[in-house]
CSV table of C-alpha atoms and ligand atoms in Angstrom, one decimal:
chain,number,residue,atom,x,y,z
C,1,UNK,CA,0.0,0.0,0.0
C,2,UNK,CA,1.5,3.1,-1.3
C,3,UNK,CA,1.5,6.6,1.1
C,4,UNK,CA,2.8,9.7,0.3
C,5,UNK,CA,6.4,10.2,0.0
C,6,UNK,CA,8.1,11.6,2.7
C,7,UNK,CA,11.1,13.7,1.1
C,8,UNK,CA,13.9,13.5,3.5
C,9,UNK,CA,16.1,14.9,1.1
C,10,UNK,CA,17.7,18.6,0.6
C,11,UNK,CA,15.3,20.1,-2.1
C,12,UNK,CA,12.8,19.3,-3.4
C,13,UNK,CA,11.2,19.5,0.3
C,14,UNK,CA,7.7,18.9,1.3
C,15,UNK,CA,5.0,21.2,0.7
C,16,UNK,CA,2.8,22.5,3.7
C,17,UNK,CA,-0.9,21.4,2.8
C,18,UNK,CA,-2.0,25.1,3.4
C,19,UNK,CA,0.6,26.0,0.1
C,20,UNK,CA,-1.2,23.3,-1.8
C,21,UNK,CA,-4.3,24.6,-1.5
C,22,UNK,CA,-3.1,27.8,-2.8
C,23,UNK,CA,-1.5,25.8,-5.5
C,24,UNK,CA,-4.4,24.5,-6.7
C,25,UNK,CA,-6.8,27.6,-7.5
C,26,UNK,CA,-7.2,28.9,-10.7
C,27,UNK,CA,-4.4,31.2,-12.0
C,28,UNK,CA,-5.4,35.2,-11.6
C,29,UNK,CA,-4.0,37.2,-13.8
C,30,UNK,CA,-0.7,39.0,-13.2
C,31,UNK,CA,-1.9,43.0,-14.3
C,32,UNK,CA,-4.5,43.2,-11.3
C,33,UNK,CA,-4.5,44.8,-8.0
C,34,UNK,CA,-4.9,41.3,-6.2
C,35,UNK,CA,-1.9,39.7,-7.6
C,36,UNK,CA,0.1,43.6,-7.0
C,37,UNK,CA,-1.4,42.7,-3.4
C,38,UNK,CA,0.4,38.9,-3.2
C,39,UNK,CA,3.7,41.1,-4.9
C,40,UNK,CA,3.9,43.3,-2.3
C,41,UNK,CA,3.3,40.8,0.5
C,42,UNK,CA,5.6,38.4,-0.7
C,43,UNK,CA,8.2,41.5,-0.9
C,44,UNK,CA,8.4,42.2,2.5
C,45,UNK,CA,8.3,38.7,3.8
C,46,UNK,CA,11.3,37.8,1.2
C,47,UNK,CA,13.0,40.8,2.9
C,48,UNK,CA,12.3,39.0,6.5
C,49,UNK,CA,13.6,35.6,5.4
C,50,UNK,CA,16.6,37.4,3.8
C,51,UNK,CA,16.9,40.2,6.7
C,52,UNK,CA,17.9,42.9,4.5
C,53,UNK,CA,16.7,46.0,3.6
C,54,UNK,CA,17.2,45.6,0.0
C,55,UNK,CA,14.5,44.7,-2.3
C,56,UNK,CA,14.8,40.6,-3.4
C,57,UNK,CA,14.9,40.1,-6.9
C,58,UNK,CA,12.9,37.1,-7.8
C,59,UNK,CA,12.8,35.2,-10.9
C,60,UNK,CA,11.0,32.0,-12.9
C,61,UNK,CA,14.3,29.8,-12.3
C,62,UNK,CA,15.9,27.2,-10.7
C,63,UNK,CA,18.7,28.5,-8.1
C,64,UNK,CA,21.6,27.6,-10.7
C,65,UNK,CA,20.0,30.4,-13.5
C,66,UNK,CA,20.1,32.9,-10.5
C,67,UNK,CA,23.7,32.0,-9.9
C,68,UNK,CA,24.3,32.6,-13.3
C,69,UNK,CA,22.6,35.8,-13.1
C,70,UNK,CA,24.9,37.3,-10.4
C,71,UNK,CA,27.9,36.7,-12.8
C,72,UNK,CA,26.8,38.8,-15.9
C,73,UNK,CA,25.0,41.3,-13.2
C,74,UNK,CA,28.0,41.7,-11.2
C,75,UNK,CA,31.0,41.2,-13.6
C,76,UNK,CA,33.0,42.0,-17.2
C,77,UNK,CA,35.0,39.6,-19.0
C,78,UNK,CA,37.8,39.1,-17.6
C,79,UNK,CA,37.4,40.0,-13.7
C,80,UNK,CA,39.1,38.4,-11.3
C,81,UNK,CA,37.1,36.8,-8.8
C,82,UNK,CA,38.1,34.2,-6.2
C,83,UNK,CA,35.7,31.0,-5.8
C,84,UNK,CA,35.4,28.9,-2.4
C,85,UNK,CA,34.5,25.2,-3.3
C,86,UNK,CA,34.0,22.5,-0.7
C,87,UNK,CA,31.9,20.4,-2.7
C,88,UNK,CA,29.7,20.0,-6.0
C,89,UNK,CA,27.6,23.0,-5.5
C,90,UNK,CA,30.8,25.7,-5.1
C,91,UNK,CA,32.3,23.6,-8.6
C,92,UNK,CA,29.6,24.8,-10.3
C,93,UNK,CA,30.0,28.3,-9.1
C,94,UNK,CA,33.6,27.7,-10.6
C,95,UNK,CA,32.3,26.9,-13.8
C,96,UNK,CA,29.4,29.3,-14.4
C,97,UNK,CA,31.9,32.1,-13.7
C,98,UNK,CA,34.2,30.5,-16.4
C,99,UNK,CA,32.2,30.0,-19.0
C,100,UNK,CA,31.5,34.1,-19.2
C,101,UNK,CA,34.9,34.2,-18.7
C,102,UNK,CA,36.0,35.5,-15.4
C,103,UNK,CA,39.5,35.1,-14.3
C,104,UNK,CA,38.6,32.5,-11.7
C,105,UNK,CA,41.2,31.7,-8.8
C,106,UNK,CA,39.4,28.6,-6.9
C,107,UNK,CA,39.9,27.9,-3.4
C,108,UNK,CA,39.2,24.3,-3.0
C,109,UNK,CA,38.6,22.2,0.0
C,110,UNK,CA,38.4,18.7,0.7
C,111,UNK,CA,34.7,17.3,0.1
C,112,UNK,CA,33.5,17.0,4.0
C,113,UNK,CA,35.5,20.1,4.9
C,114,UNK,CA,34.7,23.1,5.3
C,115,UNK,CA,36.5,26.7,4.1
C,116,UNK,CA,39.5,27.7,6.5
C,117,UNK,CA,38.5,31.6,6.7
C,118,UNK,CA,42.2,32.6,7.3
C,119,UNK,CA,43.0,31.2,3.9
C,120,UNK,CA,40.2,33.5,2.2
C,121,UNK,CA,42.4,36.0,4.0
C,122,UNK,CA,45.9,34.9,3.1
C,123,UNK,CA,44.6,35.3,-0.6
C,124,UNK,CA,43.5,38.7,-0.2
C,125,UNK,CA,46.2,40.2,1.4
C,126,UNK,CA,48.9,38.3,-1.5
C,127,UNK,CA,46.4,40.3,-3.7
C,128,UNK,CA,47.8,43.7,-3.7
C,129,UNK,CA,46.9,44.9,-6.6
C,130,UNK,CA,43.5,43.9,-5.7
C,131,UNK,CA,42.9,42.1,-9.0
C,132,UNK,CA,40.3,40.3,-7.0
C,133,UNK,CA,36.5,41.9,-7.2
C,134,UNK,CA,34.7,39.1,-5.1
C,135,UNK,CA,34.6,36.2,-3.5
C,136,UNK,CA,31.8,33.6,-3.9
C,137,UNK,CA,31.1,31.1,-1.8
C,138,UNK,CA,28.5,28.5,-0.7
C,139,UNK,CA,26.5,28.9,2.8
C,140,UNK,CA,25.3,25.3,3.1
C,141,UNK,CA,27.4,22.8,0.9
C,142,UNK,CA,24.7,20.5,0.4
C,143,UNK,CA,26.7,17.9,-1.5
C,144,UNK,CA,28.6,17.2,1.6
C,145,UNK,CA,26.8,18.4,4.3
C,146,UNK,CA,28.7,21.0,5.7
C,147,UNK,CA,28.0,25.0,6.4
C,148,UNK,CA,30.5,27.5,6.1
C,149,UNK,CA,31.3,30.7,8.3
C,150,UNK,CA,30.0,33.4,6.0
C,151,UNK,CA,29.7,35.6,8.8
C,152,UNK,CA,33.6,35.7,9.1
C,153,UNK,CA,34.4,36.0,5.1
C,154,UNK,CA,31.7,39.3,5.5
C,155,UNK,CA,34.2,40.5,8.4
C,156,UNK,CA,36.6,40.3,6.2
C,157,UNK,CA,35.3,42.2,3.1
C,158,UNK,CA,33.5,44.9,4.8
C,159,UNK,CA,34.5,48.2,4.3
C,160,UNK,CA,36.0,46.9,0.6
C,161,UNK,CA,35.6,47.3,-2.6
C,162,UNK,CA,35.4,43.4,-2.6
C,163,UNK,CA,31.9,42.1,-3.2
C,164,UNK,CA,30.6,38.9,-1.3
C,165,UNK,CA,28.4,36.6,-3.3
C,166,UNK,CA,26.8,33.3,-1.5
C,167,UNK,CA,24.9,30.8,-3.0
C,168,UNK,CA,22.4,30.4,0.1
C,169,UNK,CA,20.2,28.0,-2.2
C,170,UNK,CA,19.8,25.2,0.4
C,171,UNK,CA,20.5,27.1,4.0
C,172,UNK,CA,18.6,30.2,3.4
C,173,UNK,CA,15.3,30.5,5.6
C,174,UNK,CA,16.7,27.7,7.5
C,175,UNK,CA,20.1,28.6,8.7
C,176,UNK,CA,20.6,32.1,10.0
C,177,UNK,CA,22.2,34.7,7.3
C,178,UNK,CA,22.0,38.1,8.3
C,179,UNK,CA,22.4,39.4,4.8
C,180,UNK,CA,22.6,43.2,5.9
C,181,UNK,CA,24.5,42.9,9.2
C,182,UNK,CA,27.0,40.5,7.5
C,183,UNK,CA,27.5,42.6,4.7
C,184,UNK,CA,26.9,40.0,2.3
C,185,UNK,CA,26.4,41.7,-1.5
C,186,UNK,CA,24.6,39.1,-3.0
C,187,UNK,CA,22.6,36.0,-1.6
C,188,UNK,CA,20.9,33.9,-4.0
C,189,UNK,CA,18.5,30.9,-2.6
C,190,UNK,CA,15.9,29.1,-4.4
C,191,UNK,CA,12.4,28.5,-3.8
C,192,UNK,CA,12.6,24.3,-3.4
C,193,UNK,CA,14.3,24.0,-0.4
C,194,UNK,CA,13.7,25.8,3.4
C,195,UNK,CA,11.9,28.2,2.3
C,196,UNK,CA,8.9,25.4,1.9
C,197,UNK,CA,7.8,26.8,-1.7
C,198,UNK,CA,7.5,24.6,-5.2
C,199,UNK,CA,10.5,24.3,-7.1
C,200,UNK,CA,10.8,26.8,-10.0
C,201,UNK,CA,11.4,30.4,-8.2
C,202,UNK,CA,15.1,32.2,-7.4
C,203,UNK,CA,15.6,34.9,-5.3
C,204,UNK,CA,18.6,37.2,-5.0
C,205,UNK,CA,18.9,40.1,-3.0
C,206,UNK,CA,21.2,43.1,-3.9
C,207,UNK,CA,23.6,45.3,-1.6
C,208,UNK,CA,24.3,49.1,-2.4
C,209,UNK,CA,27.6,48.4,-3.0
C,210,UNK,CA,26.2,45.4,-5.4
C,211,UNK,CA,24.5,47.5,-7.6
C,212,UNK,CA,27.6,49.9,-8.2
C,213,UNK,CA,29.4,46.8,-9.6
C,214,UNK,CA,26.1,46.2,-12.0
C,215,UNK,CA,26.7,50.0,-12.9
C,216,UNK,CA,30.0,48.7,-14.0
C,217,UNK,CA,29.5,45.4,-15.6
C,218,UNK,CA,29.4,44.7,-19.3
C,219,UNK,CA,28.2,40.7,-19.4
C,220,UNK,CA,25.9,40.9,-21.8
C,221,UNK,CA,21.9,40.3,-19.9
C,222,UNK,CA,18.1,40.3,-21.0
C,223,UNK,CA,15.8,38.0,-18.7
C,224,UNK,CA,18.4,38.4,-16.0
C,225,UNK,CA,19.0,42.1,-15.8
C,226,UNK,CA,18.5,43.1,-12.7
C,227,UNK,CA,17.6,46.7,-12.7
C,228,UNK,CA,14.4,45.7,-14.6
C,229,UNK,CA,13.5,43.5,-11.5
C,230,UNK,CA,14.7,46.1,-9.3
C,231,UNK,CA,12.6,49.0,-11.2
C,232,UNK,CA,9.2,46.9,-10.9
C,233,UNK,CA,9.6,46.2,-7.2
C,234,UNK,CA,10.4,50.1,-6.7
C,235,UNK,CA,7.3,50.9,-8.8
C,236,UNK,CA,9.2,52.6,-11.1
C,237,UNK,CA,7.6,51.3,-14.0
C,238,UNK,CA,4.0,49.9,-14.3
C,239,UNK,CA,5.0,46.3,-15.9
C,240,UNK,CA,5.8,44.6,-12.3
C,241,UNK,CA,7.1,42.2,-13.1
C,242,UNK,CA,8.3,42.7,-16.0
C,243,UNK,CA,7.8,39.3,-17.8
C,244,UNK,CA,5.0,37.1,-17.1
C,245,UNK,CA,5.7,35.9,-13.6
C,246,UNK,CA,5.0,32.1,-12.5
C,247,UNK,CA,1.9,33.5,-11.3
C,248,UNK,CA,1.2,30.1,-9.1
C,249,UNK,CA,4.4,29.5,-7.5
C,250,UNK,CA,4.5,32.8,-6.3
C,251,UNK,CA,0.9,32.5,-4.0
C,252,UNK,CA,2.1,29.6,-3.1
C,253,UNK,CA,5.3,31.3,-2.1
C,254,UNK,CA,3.9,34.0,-0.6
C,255,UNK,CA,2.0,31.7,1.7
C,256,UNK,CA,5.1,29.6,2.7
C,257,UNK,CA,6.4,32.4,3.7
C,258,UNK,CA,3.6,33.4,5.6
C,259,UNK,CA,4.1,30.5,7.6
C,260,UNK,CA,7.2,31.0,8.3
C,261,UNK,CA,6.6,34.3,9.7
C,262,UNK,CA,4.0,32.9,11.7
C,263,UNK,CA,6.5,30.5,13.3
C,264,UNK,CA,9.2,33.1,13.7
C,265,UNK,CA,12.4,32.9,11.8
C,266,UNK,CA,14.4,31.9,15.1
C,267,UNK,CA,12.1,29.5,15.9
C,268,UNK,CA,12.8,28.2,12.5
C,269,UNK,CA,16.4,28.0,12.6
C,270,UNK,CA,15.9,26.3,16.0
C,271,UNK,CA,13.8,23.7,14.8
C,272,UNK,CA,16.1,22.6,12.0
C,273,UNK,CA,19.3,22.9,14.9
C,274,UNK,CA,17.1,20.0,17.0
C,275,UNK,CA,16.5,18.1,14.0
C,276,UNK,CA,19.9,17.9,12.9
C,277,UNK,CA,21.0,17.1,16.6
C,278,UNK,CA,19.0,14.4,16.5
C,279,UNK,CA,19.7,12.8,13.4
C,280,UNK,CA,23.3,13.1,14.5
C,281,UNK,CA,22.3,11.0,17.6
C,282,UNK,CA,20.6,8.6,15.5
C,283,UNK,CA,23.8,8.0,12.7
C,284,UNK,CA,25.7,7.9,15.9
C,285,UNK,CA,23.0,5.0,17.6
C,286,UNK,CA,23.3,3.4,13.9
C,287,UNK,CA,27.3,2.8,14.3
C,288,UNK,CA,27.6,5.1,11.6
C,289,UNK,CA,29.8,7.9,11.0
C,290,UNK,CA,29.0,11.6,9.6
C,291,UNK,CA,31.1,12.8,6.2
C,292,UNK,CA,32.1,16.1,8.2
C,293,UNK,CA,33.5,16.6,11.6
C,294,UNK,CA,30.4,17.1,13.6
C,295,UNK,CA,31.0,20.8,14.5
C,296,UNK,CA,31.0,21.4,10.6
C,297,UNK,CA,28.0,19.4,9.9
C,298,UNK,CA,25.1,21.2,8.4
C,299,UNK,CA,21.6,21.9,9.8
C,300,UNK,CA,20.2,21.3,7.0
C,301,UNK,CA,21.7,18.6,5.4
C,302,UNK,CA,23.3,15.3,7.3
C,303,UNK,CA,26.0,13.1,5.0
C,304,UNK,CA,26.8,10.0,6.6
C,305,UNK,CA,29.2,7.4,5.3
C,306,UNK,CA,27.9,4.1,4.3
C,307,UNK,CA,29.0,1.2,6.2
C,308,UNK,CA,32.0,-0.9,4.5
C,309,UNK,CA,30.1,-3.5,1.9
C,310,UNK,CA,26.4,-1.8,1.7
C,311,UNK,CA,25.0,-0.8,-1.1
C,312,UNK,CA,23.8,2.7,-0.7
C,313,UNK,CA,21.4,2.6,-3.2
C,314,UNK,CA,19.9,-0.5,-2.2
C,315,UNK,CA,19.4,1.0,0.8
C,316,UNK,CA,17.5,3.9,-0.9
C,317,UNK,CA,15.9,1.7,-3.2
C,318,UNK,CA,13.7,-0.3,0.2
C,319,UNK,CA,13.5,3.3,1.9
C,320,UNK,CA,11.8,4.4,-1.0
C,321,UNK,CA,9.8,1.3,-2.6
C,322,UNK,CA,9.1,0.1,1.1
C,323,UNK,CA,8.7,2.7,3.2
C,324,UNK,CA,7.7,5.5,1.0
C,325,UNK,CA,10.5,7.7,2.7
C,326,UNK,CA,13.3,9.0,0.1
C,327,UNK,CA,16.8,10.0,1.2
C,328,UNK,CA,19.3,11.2,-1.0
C,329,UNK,CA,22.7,9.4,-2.0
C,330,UNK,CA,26.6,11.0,-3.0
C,331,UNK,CA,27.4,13.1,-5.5
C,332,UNK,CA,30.5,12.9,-7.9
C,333,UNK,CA,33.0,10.7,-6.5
C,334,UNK,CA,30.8,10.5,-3.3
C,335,UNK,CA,28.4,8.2,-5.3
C,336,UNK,CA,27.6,5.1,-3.6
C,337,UNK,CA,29.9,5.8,-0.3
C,338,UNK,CA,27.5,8.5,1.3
C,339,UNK,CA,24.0,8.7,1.9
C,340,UNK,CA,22.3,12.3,2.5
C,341,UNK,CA,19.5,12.4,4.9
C,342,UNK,CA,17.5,16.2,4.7
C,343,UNK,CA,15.5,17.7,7.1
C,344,UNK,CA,15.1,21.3,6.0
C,345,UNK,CA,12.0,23.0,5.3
C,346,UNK,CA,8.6,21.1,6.4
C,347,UNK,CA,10.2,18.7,8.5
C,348,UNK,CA,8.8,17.8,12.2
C,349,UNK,CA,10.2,15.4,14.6
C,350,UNK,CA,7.9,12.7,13.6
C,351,UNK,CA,9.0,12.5,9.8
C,352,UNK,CA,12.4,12.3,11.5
C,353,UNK,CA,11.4,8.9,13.7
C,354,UNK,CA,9.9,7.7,10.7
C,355,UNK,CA,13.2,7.8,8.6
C,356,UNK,CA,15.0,6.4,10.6
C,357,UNK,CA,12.9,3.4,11.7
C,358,UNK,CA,12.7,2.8,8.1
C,359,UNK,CA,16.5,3.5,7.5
C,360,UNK,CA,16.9,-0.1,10.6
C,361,UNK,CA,14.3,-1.4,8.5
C,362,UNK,CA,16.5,-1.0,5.6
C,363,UNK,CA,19.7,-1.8,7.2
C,364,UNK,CA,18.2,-5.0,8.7
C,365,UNK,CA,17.2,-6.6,4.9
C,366,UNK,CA,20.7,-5.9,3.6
C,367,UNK,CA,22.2,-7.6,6.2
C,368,UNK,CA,23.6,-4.8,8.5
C,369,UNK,CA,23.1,-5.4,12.2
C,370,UNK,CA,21.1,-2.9,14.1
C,371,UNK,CA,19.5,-3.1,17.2
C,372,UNK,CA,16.0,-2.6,16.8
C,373,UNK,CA,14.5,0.8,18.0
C,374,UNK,CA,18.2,2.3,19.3
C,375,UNK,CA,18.4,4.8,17.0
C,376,UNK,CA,14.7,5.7,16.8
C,377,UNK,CA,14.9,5.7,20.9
C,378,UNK,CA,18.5,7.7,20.3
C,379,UNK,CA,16.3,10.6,18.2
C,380,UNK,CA,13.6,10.9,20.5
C,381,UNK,CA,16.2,11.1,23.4
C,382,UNK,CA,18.1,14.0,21.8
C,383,UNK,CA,14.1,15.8,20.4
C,384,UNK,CA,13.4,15.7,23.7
V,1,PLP,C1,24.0,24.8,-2.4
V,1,PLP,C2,23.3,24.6,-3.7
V,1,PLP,N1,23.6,25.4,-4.7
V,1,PLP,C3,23.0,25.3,-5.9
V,1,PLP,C4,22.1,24.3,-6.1
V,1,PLP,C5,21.4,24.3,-7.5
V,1,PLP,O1,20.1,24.7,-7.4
V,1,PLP,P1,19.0,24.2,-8.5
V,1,PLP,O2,19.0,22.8,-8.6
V,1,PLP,O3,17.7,24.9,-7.9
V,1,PLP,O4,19.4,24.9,-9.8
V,1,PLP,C6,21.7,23.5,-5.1
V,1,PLP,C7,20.7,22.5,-5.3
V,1,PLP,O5,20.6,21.5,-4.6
V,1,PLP,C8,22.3,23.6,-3.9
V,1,PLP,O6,22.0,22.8,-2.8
């Protein structure tokens, strides 16, 4: 007997019943007062989430177009800019700032690690010259399950010319990033992942000092521009947005968001803390290990290394097929030697109990011994 899946994993996450609802009116149409009304609500609660004055750009995109975006927004051929890679997701940061060929110097760490801020530093201060315009990193690495300090990299930067961009696509609305106070430039998330929306919405929001480097770039830009975006929020123009706007995963955005607000953004980022804990108690009660050191391991996202011998995606394969409960596996050479449990977004302690009784479940049929109920028992100890 089939049940709904349970998405343990770090995007898509679960929708809230209340955003399905909204989901599943009929579309409105985007040149009318009520849909202006949703805008404007959705503006200031994007501005909450992202704590920032700014206004937050939003477009119809996965998180990878907006990363894309803050390249030919930000940058000219050429420019220097130094890239912080622990995993998968800063590689592709790498790589979308290559192909609209920046000078890219990457910083890379060892999958499981994360960033060593005094070497962001060390970098700088060899930079003399100050060749290098920013630095972009990733908040949450959610390939390996680790969060870096972007707090200390803002420290760092404040007060320069220096832009910081983050790719905050899986910890943002989940993990605390005080966008303003940190003097972070650019922040781009997506709507898939905490922030408890559909997929198929990116957000970015925009620093002063951000849009003096858009002044100066000369990356070519049509859907992305961001002044156009910027102009509509402002009112500056009547055609908000400007280009027909994905007019249902916006409500449906706007009422996640709601949500959230109703919960209170600390009481958010505290809820995802206790659920992290606790899954940590229950790899730990499993015999199993984390990917990161715990201190580095993310709130968002646990990676635990597989057992010598299992098969990973077996494992997935009875979680999923039995037990209607889907976790996610490695990435790049992490295929088949990690497994990736999420709990980001909708996520209660229950969902949590569930995985992992399903996860000894699993264990059990492939022939790994666990004692039945110790790390259930382990989870509920630490949620307690
Ligand atoms: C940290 C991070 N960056 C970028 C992406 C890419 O986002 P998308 O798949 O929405 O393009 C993801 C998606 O998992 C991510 O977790």
């Amino acid at each position: 007997m089939q049940k709904e899946k349970l998405l343990m994993t770090p995007g898509p996450t679960m929708i809230p019943p209340r955003v399905l609802e909204v989901m599943g009116r009929q579309i409105i149409h985007h040149r009318t007062k009520e849909f202006e009304d949703v805008l404007d609500g959705l503006q200031e609660d994007l501005k909450f989430v992202f704590q920032t004055k700014n206004p937050v750009l939003m477009f119809a995109s996965s998180g990878t177009g907006a990363m894309e975006s803050a390249i030919v927004n930000m940058f000219s051929p050429g420019d220097k800019v130094l890239v912080v890679s622990v995993g998968a997701f800063g590689d592709r940061f790498a790589e979308i700032a290559k192909v609209f060929g920046l000078d890219v110097q990457k910083l890379a760490v060892n999958w499981g690690e994360t960033v060593n801020v005094s070497e962001i530093e060390d970098i700088l201060n060899k930079d003399v010259n100050k060749e290098i315009k920013a630095v972009l990193m990733t908040h949450n690495e959610t390939s390996t399950g680790v969060t870096n300090d972007v707090e200390a990299v803002g420290k760092i930067l404040k007060g320069t010319e220096r832009l910081l961009i983050v790719d905050a696509i899986s910890s943002l609305g989940g993990l605390d990033l005080q966008t303003d106070n940190w003097g972070v430039d650019v922040v781009i998330t997506g709507s898939q992942k905490a922030l408890m929306g559909p997929p198929g919405l990116a957000f970015v929001s925009v620093s002063d000092k951000a849009w003096e480097a858009y002044e100066r770039s000369t990356l070519p830009k049509f859907y992305w521009d961001y002044k156009k975006f910027k102009k509509a929020i402002l009112k500056e123009t009547s055609e908000n947005p400007p280009y027909t706007p994905a007019i249902t995963l916006i409500t449906a955005q706007a009422e996640a968001l709601k949500m959230m607000k109703e919960e209170g953004l600390q009481n958010v980022f505290e809820r995802h803390k206790k659920l992290a804990l606790a899954t940590q108690a229950g790899v730990r009660a499993l015999g199993l290990e984390l990917l990161p050191k715990q201190e580095d391991s993310s709130y968002i996202i646990t990676a635990v290394k597989a057992p010598e011998g299992i098969d990973v995606e077996k494992i997935r394969k009875i979680m999923n097929l039995k037990y209607d409960i889907m976790i996610t596996g490695g990435q790049k050479h992490l295929k088949g030697k990690i497994f990736r449990i999420g709990h980001c977004g909708y996520v209660n302690k229950f969902d949590l109990v569930k995985t992992f009784a399903a996860l000894e479940y699993a264990f059990d049929e492939v022939g790994y011994n666990v004692e039945a109920g110790a790390s259930v028992a382990a989870v509920q100890k630490a949620l307690k």
